[in-house]
Amino acid sequence: MNTLREAGVWKALHSHYLSFQKIHLRGLFARNKKRAERYTVEAAGWRLDYSKHRINDKTLKLLFELARECGLESRRDAMFSGEEVNTTEQRAALHIALRAPADSVINVAGVNVIPEVQAMLKRMAECAELIRAGEWKGYSGRPIRNIVNIGIGGSDLGPVMACEALRHYVERKLRLRFVSNVDGTDFVEAVRGLRPDETLFIIASKTFTTLETMTNAHTARNWLQAAAGRDRKAITPHFVALSTNEKAVNDFGIPSKQMFGFPEWVGGRYSMDSAIGLSIMIAIGSEAFREMLVGFHAMDEHFHSAPLEQNLPVIMGLLNVWYADFFDAGTVAVLPYAHSLKWFSAYLRQLTMESNGKHVTLDGKNVDYHTGSVFWGEPGTNGQHSFYQLIHQGTHLIPCDFIAFAEALNPIGRHQDLLFANAIAQAEALAMGKTLAEVQKEGISAELAPHKVMKGNQPSSLLFAKQLTPTSLGALVALYEHSVFTQAAIWNINPFDQWGVELGKQLAARIAEEIEAPDETLTHDASTNASIRWYCRMRGQDNIQEKQKKRCVLVLDVGGSNVKARISGEKLKIKIPSGSDMTPELMLTQLDKCLHGWHYDAVSVGFPALVVHGRIANEPANLGAGWVGFDFAKAFSCPVKITNDAAMQALGSYEGGYMLFLGLGTGLGSTVIVDGRIEPMELAHLPYKQHTYEYYVGKHALQRLGKRKWRAEVYAEVEMLHIALEPDYIVLGGGNARLLKRLPAGVRRGKNANAFTGGFRLWEDEV
């Protein structure tokens, strides 16, 4: 257990809370006529009035003591100096360098990172201005007018929020849209009404492997190719990549000159002022983007240099700790009275909750206090007719941040006066409430009066700026970034990692495979298993299986080491040793012994040799003789479909698009599937270096070279075939694929069970 609750200042705060918790804001204001003046600070164009919080001078004194005792100042300085404050990933968290002036010096591992940052900003500006000037052309020669940003998390929320917040400054000839959800509806609606030849996709993924982003990226490429034809080079101008994985970007078909990278020390939710902000720069122009960076930097400097007692982010962060850990307030409402900030609370949800949603300290010990609050909200005045009722008269303590501006971006009549009046009126009502005596003075009946009482004493901050500009937006975002850091320092947690999001991703990938291969045995909890089966039934896969039961299919996966068999709808699995003496007659004899009279009325055969029009064209290299011309239909007394074994496993592994399948078994199987069309290939015995492809990656190569050298040969062949054939993705199947510890970008590991899935799929079009 960690020691924060044992600290003297923490105990003093708890004792203070016990004596202070029932004091009402009405009384605090009545006793101190200068309270608002005393508890107001200004910096970087923002004014924070925190006088409506349930605090007094003693509260603040203890909170600032707590900050110093927890080392907030030293941790802040460590972050600004480029130290590895992201301890679990051994990285700096140096987003402040992204907005530092060009003449700054900020070192990471002894190297000044500012020139690299400035060089990337220059490249981004060149790209943005070409597009804004209509000089970036699509495959038809028409200028790009539509920008579709594909990302998720920080690669989506920051750009979405900023482009909406700064819509007043956006170039109106351009249409900006955003895709994040793996739900296909998100993509379909984003491109609805857009001309493909006028559309640029920005693919934003740090690793260029993010499941949701890359799924949507491949869909975007297919959408463009359907319009432009199959020539992939024609659609190259329609993509840029925001990533650190150059190889994966190139493999996708995006040249390096259209890739914008960013350093490892840029975290996703702190990245909107890095290359991830390219869509923002295209929208508002490079000059306005620079103004936004100026706002960020102004708040950075304030946080870094101002005394804690006058430091806006520190004060906001400490107030959140005060309510979360002493008042048990689990949420914070962020209420911007500016329609343009309608995405701001969604942006803050990720910034705050992904950062501080942690249950262990930096040294791995479980916390025994609350960390991280639930941030939520809605723009005023819409929220007033939605959830404000709960804040006013409900039973929860919900601190609120009211954000408002003195000047409207679009001044119309009394609109801005009414908007601002509503913001401060709500804060007053929450703080002061309405007593029973006040209600009764209005002549309200005794029966109705209790229903009109507002207890008040609900704390809130008033955050004001003159106008919503790129500069004020940058400062506002930085204010919350550093408030999050302040809270993390008190709680002794790492706000820069997010391990909690990984488990769900891993399970989703596994479940997706099981949905697409429904004959697999499910090993989840009963509820998850039932959900998978329900989904498959609703999608009609059960109908296919039911029909397959009427036509039971025997699938044979014939290999150089084993012949494996399975019957659709049954758990029966058969495995017969194979080898250079295996003939078709011997295989049938041994199968008969294993099948024990099981009924089937169709057969799929995956065979390790060239198969042309459903017939074996040559004798296999790793089996006995007699396969060419053998009458399988007569031998099995039912219809038989024969295909290359790699083609059968490829069909079972196929997920759309253009796939290359390589089977690493006794030999080397190979197949491509393009838009559902299967093309078996015989790469194994083609000339490669001094021998053949199979010579270097087959079973004998593994025995001859050992695992390390064999893996190197596999990686080399995969890279060569990726370059030569340009598939959307490669699947490595066969028994030896499991020996590969890592997979290159764009390469997936297949499962041997997919051979049976492919065998069943061979008959689906006749079911």
PDB file of C-alpha atoms in Angstrom, residues 328-488:
ATOM      1  CA  ASP A 328     -16.310  11.583  -2.987  1.00  0.00           C
ATOM      2  CA  ALA A 329     -17.355  13.568  -6.052  1.00  0.00           C
ATOM      3  CA  GLY A 330     -16.880  11.135  -8.918  1.00  0.00           C
ATOM      4  CA  THR A 331     -17.590  13.445 -11.850  1.00  0.00           C
ATOM      5  CA  VAL A 332     -16.837  16.895 -13.252  1.00  0.00           C
ATOM      6  CA  ALA A 333     -19.224  18.651 -15.653  1.00  0.00           C
ATOM      7  CA  VAL A 334     -17.590  20.798 -18.340  1.00  0.00           C
ATOM      8  CA  LEU A 335     -20.129  23.282 -19.644  1.00  0.00           C
ATOM      9  CA  PRO A 336     -18.926  25.501 -22.509  1.00  0.00           C
ATOM     10  CA  TYR A 337     -21.278  28.352 -23.340  1.00  0.00           C
ATOM     11  CA  ALA A 338     -20.042  28.391 -26.917  1.00  0.00           C
ATOM     12  CA  HIS A 339     -21.666  26.258 -29.598  1.00  0.00           C
ATOM     13  CA  SER A 340     -18.328  25.836 -31.344  1.00  0.00           C
ATOM     14  CA  LEU A 341     -16.993  23.948 -28.313  1.00  0.00           C
ATOM     15  CA  LYS A 342     -19.607  21.204 -28.625  1.00  0.00           C
ATOM     16  CA  TRP A 343     -16.879  18.545 -28.976  1.00  0.00           C
ATOM     17  CA  PHE A 344     -14.756  19.924 -26.135  1.00  0.00           C
ATOM     18  CA  SER A 345     -16.156  17.759 -23.351  1.00  0.00           C
ATOM     19  CA  ALA A 346     -15.735  14.642 -25.532  1.00  0.00           C
ATOM     20  CA  TYR A 347     -12.128  15.626 -26.113  1.00  0.00           C
ATOM     21  CA  LEU A 348     -11.610  16.145 -22.383  1.00  0.00           C
ATOM     22  CA  ARG A 349     -13.101  12.741 -21.610  1.00  0.00           C
ATOM     23  CA  GLN A 350     -10.181  11.067 -23.314  1.00  0.00           C
ATOM     24  CA  LEU A 351      -7.572  13.526 -22.074  1.00  0.00           C
ATOM     25  CA  THR A 352      -8.594  13.173 -18.439  1.00  0.00           C
ATOM     26  CA  MET A 353      -9.986   9.666 -18.121  1.00  0.00           C
ATOM     27  CA  GLU A 354      -7.429   7.841 -20.251  1.00  0.00           C
ATOM     28  CA  SER A 355      -4.669   9.723 -18.461  1.00  0.00           C
ATOM     29  CA  ASN A 356      -5.705   9.357 -14.828  1.00  0.00           C
ATOM     30  CA  GLY A 357      -7.831   6.218 -14.877  1.00  0.00           C
ATOM     31  CA  LYS A 358      -5.169   4.242 -12.966  1.00  0.00           C
ATOM     32  CA  HIS A 359      -5.275   1.960  -9.927  1.00  0.00           C
ATOM     33  CA  VAL A 360      -1.566   1.641  -9.154  1.00  0.00           C
ATOM     34  CA  THR A 361       1.127   4.186  -8.332  1.00  0.00           C
ATOM     35  CA  LEU A 362       4.349   4.738 -10.259  1.00  0.00           C
ATOM     36  CA  ASP A 363       5.980   1.960  -8.233  1.00  0.00           C
ATOM     37  CA  GLY A 364       3.146  -0.483  -8.916  1.00  0.00           C
ATOM     38  CA  LYS A 365       1.355  -0.316  -5.559  1.00  0.00           C
ATOM     39  CA  ASN A 366      -2.443  -0.277  -5.327  1.00  0.00           C
ATOM     40  CA  VAL A 367      -3.915   3.098  -4.458  1.00  0.00           C
ATOM     41  CA  ASP A 368      -6.327   3.423  -1.530  1.00  0.00           C
ATOM     42  CA  TYR A 369      -7.895   6.694  -2.704  1.00  0.00           C
ATOM     43  CA  HIS A 370      -9.864   7.801  -5.750  1.00  0.00           C
ATOM     44  CA  THR A 371      -7.959   8.660  -8.931  1.00  0.00           C
ATOM     45  CA  GLY A 372      -9.438  10.189 -12.034  1.00  0.00           C
ATOM     46  CA  SER A 373     -12.914  11.695 -12.310  1.00  0.00           C
ATOM     47  CA  VAL A 374     -15.556  11.120 -14.947  1.00  0.00           C
ATOM     48  CA  PHE A 375     -15.565  14.203 -17.198  1.00  0.00           C
ATOM     49  CA  TRP A 376     -18.694  14.926 -19.186  1.00  0.00           C
ATOM     50  CA  GLY A 377     -20.794  17.812 -20.390  1.00  0.00           C
ATOM     51  CA  GLU A 378     -22.758  19.568 -23.089  1.00  0.00           C
ATOM     52  CA  PRO A 379     -22.709  23.098 -24.468  1.00  0.00           C
ATOM     53  CA  GLY A 380     -24.963  25.662 -22.804  1.00  0.00           C
ATOM     54  CA  THR A 381     -27.749  26.413 -23.074  1.00  0.00           C
ATOM     55  CA  ASN A 382     -28.742  22.975 -24.407  1.00  0.00           C
ATOM     56  CA  GLY A 383     -27.558  21.243 -21.251  1.00  0.00           C
ATOM     57  CA  GLN A 384     -29.826  23.416 -19.102  1.00  0.00           C
ATOM     58  CA  HIS A 385     -32.810  21.612 -20.625  1.00  0.00           C
ATOM     59  CA  SER A 386     -31.187  18.224 -20.183  1.00  0.00           C
ATOM     60  CA  PHE A 387     -29.172  17.314 -17.081  1.00  0.00           C
ATOM     61  CA  TYR A 388     -28.863  20.531 -15.040  1.00  0.00           C
ATOM     62  CA  GLN A 389     -31.902  19.440 -13.021  1.00  0.00           C
ATOM     63  CA  LEU A 390     -29.823  16.664 -11.436  1.00  0.00           C
ATOM     64  CA  ILE A 391     -27.036  19.086 -10.522  1.00  0.00           C
ATOM     65  CA  HIS A 392     -29.477  21.560  -8.968  1.00  0.00           C
ATOM     66  CA  GLN A 393     -31.718  19.212  -7.009  1.00  0.00           C
ATOM     67  CA  GLY A 394     -30.163  15.758  -7.206  1.00  0.00           C
ATOM     68  CA  THR A 395     -28.172  14.017  -4.491  1.00  0.00           C
ATOM     69  CA  HIS A 396     -24.739  14.063  -6.162  1.00  0.00           C
ATOM     70  CA  LEU A 397     -22.016  16.654  -5.679  1.00  0.00           C
ATOM     71  CA  ILE A 398     -20.923  17.608  -9.205  1.00  0.00           C
ATOM     72  CA  PRO A 399     -18.268  20.320  -9.582  1.00  0.00           C
ATOM     73  CA  CYS A 400     -18.792  22.303 -12.795  1.00  0.00           C
ATOM     74  CA  ASP A 401     -16.502  24.220 -15.153  1.00  0.00           C
ATOM     75  CA  PHE A 402     -18.381  27.022 -16.936  1.00  0.00           C
ATOM     76  CA  ILE A 403     -16.528  28.275 -20.033  1.00  0.00           C
ATOM     77  CA  ALA A 404     -17.688  31.491 -21.683  1.00  0.00           C
ATOM     78  CA  PHE A 405     -16.517  34.373 -23.876  1.00  0.00           C
ATOM     79  CA  ALA A 406     -17.053  38.121 -23.885  1.00  0.00           C
ATOM     80  CA  GLU A 407     -17.297  38.488 -27.660  1.00  0.00           C
ATOM     81  CA  ALA A 408     -19.302  36.396 -30.109  1.00  0.00           C
ATOM     82  CA  LEU A 409     -17.782  35.011 -33.292  1.00  0.00           C
ATOM     83  CA  ASN A 410     -21.111  35.655 -34.989  1.00  0.00           C
ATOM     84  CA  PRO A 411     -22.741  38.638 -33.235  1.00  0.00           C
ATOM     85  CA  ILE A 412     -26.507  38.650 -33.724  1.00  0.00           C
ATOM     86  CA  GLY A 413     -28.761  40.912 -31.674  1.00  0.00           C
ATOM     87  CA  ARG A 414     -28.928  39.904 -27.988  1.00  0.00           C
ATOM     88  CA  HIS A 415     -27.657  36.332 -28.489  1.00  0.00           C
ATOM     89  CA  GLN A 416     -24.282  36.735 -26.818  1.00  0.00           C
ATOM     90  CA  ASP A 417     -25.671  38.731 -23.883  1.00  0.00           C
ATOM     91  CA  LEU A 418     -28.244  36.013 -23.224  1.00  0.00           C
ATOM     92  CA  LEU A 419     -25.663  33.260 -23.600  1.00  0.00           C
ATOM     93  CA  PHE A 420     -23.238  34.832 -21.116  1.00  0.00           C
ATOM     94  CA  ALA A 421     -26.055  35.713 -18.737  1.00  0.00           C
ATOM     95  CA  ASN A 422     -27.156  32.082 -18.677  1.00  0.00           C
ATOM     96  CA  ALA A 423     -23.645  30.870 -17.874  1.00  0.00           C
ATOM     97  CA  ILE A 424     -23.131  33.069 -14.831  1.00  0.00           C
ATOM     98  CA  ALA A 425     -26.754  32.681 -13.717  1.00  0.00           C
ATOM     99  CA  GLN A 426     -26.424  28.919 -13.609  1.00  0.00           C
ATOM    100  CA  ALA A 427     -23.206  29.179 -11.590  1.00  0.00           C
ATOM    101  CA  GLU A 428     -24.928  31.528  -9.146  1.00  0.00           C
ATOM    102  CA  ALA A 429     -27.965  29.275  -8.816  1.00  0.00           C
ATOM    103  CA  LEU A 430     -25.813  26.226  -8.197  1.00  0.00           C
ATOM    104  CA  ALA A 431     -23.778  28.020  -5.559  1.00  0.00           C
ATOM    105  CA  MET A 432     -26.480  29.929  -3.691  1.00  0.00           C
ATOM    106  CA  GLY A 433     -29.544  27.794  -4.266  1.00  0.00           C
ATOM    107  CA  LYS A 434     -32.963  28.810  -2.971  1.00  0.00           C
ATOM    108  CA  THR A 435     -34.074  28.303   0.624  1.00  0.00           C
ATOM    109  CA  LEU A 436     -37.503  27.222   1.820  1.00  0.00           C
ATOM    110  CA  ALA A 437     -38.025  30.676   3.331  1.00  0.00           C
ATOM    111  CA  GLU A 438     -37.310  32.334  -0.014  1.00  0.00           C
ATOM    112  CA  VAL A 439     -39.739  30.021  -1.759  1.00  0.00           C
ATOM    113  CA  GLN A 440     -42.439  30.702   0.809  1.00  0.00           C
ATOM    114  CA  LYS A 441     -41.970  34.470   0.432  1.00  0.00           C
ATOM    115  CA  GLU A 442     -43.072  34.031  -3.178  1.00  0.00           C
ATOM    116  CA  GLY A 443     -46.429  32.795  -1.951  1.00  0.00           C
ATOM    117  CA  ILE A 444     -45.879  29.178  -2.947  1.00  0.00           C
ATOM    118  CA  SER A 445     -48.174  26.704  -1.181  1.00  0.00           C
ATOM    119  CA  ALA A 446     -46.807  24.542   1.623  1.00  0.00           C
ATOM    120  CA  GLU A 447     -47.344  21.396  -0.450  1.00  0.00           C
ATOM    121  CA  LEU A 448     -45.389  22.708  -3.443  1.00  0.00           C
ATOM    122  CA  ALA A 449     -42.700  24.678  -1.623  1.00  0.00           C
ATOM    123  CA  PRO A 450     -40.307  21.765  -0.848  1.00  0.00           C
ATOM    124  CA  HIS A 451     -40.200  20.897  -4.537  1.00  0.00           C
ATOM    125  CA  LYS A 452     -38.900  24.368  -5.383  1.00  0.00           C
ATOM    126  CA  VAL A 453     -36.082  24.408  -2.841  1.00  0.00           C
ATOM    127  CA  MET A 454     -32.546  24.308  -4.271  1.00  0.00           C
ATOM    128  CA  LYS A 455     -29.927  23.311  -1.750  1.00  0.00           C
ATOM    129  CA  GLY A 456     -27.139  25.150  -3.590  1.00  0.00           C
ATOM    130  CA  ASN A 457     -23.565  24.733  -2.356  1.00  0.00           C
ATOM    131  CA  GLN A 458     -22.641  23.142  -5.700  1.00  0.00           C
ATOM    132  CA  PRO A 459     -19.090  24.247  -6.596  1.00  0.00           C
ATOM    133  CA  SER A 460     -18.096  25.676  -9.956  1.00  0.00           C
ATOM    134  CA  SER A 461     -15.298  27.434 -11.811  1.00  0.00           C
ATOM    135  CA  LEU A 462     -15.862  30.336 -14.184  1.00  0.00           C
ATOM    136  CA  LEU A 463     -13.384  30.263 -17.085  1.00  0.00           C
ATOM    137  CA  PHE A 464     -13.625  33.358 -19.268  1.00  0.00           C
ATOM    138  CA  ALA A 465     -11.734  34.603 -22.311  1.00  0.00           C
ATOM    139  CA  LYS A 466     -12.370  37.535 -24.627  1.00  0.00           C
ATOM    140  CA  GLN A 467     -13.129  35.464 -27.729  1.00  0.00           C
ATOM    141  CA  LEU A 468     -12.769  31.919 -29.028  1.00  0.00           C
ATOM    142  CA  THR A 469      -9.704  32.193 -31.267  1.00  0.00           C
ATOM    143  CA  PRO A 470      -6.948  29.747 -32.248  1.00  0.00           C
ATOM    144  CA  THR A 471      -4.798  31.285 -29.513  1.00  0.00           C
ATOM    145  CA  SER A 472      -7.392  31.031 -26.751  1.00  0.00           C
ATOM    146  CA  LEU A 473      -8.267  27.465 -27.778  1.00  0.00           C
ATOM    147  CA  GLY A 474      -4.627  26.405 -27.576  1.00  0.00           C
ATOM    148  CA  ALA A 475      -4.292  27.916 -24.110  1.00  0.00           C
ATOM    149  CA  LEU A 476      -7.530  26.253 -22.954  1.00  0.00           C
ATOM    150  CA  VAL A 477      -6.393  22.798 -24.056  1.00  0.00           C
ATOM    151  CA  ALA A 478      -2.989  23.279 -22.394  1.00  0.00           C
ATOM    152  CA  LEU A 479      -4.747  24.415 -19.209  1.00  0.00           C
ATOM    153  CA  TYR A 480      -6.566  21.088 -18.929  1.00  0.00           C
ATOM    154  CA  GLU A 481      -3.475  19.088 -19.978  1.00  0.00           C
ATOM    155  CA  HIS A 482      -1.488  20.531 -17.095  1.00  0.00           C
ATOM    156  CA  SER A 483      -4.405  20.205 -14.685  1.00  0.00           C
ATOM    157  CA  VAL A 484      -4.402  16.476 -15.488  1.00  0.00           C
ATOM    158  CA  PHE A 485      -0.649  16.353 -14.825  1.00  0.00           C
ATOM    159  CA  THR A 486      -1.127  18.125 -11.494  1.00  0.00           C
ATOM    160  CA  GLN A 487      -3.668  15.542 -10.347  1.00  0.00           C
ATOM    161  CA  ALA A 488      -1.420  12.680 -11.467  1.00  0.00           C
TER     162      ALA A 488
END
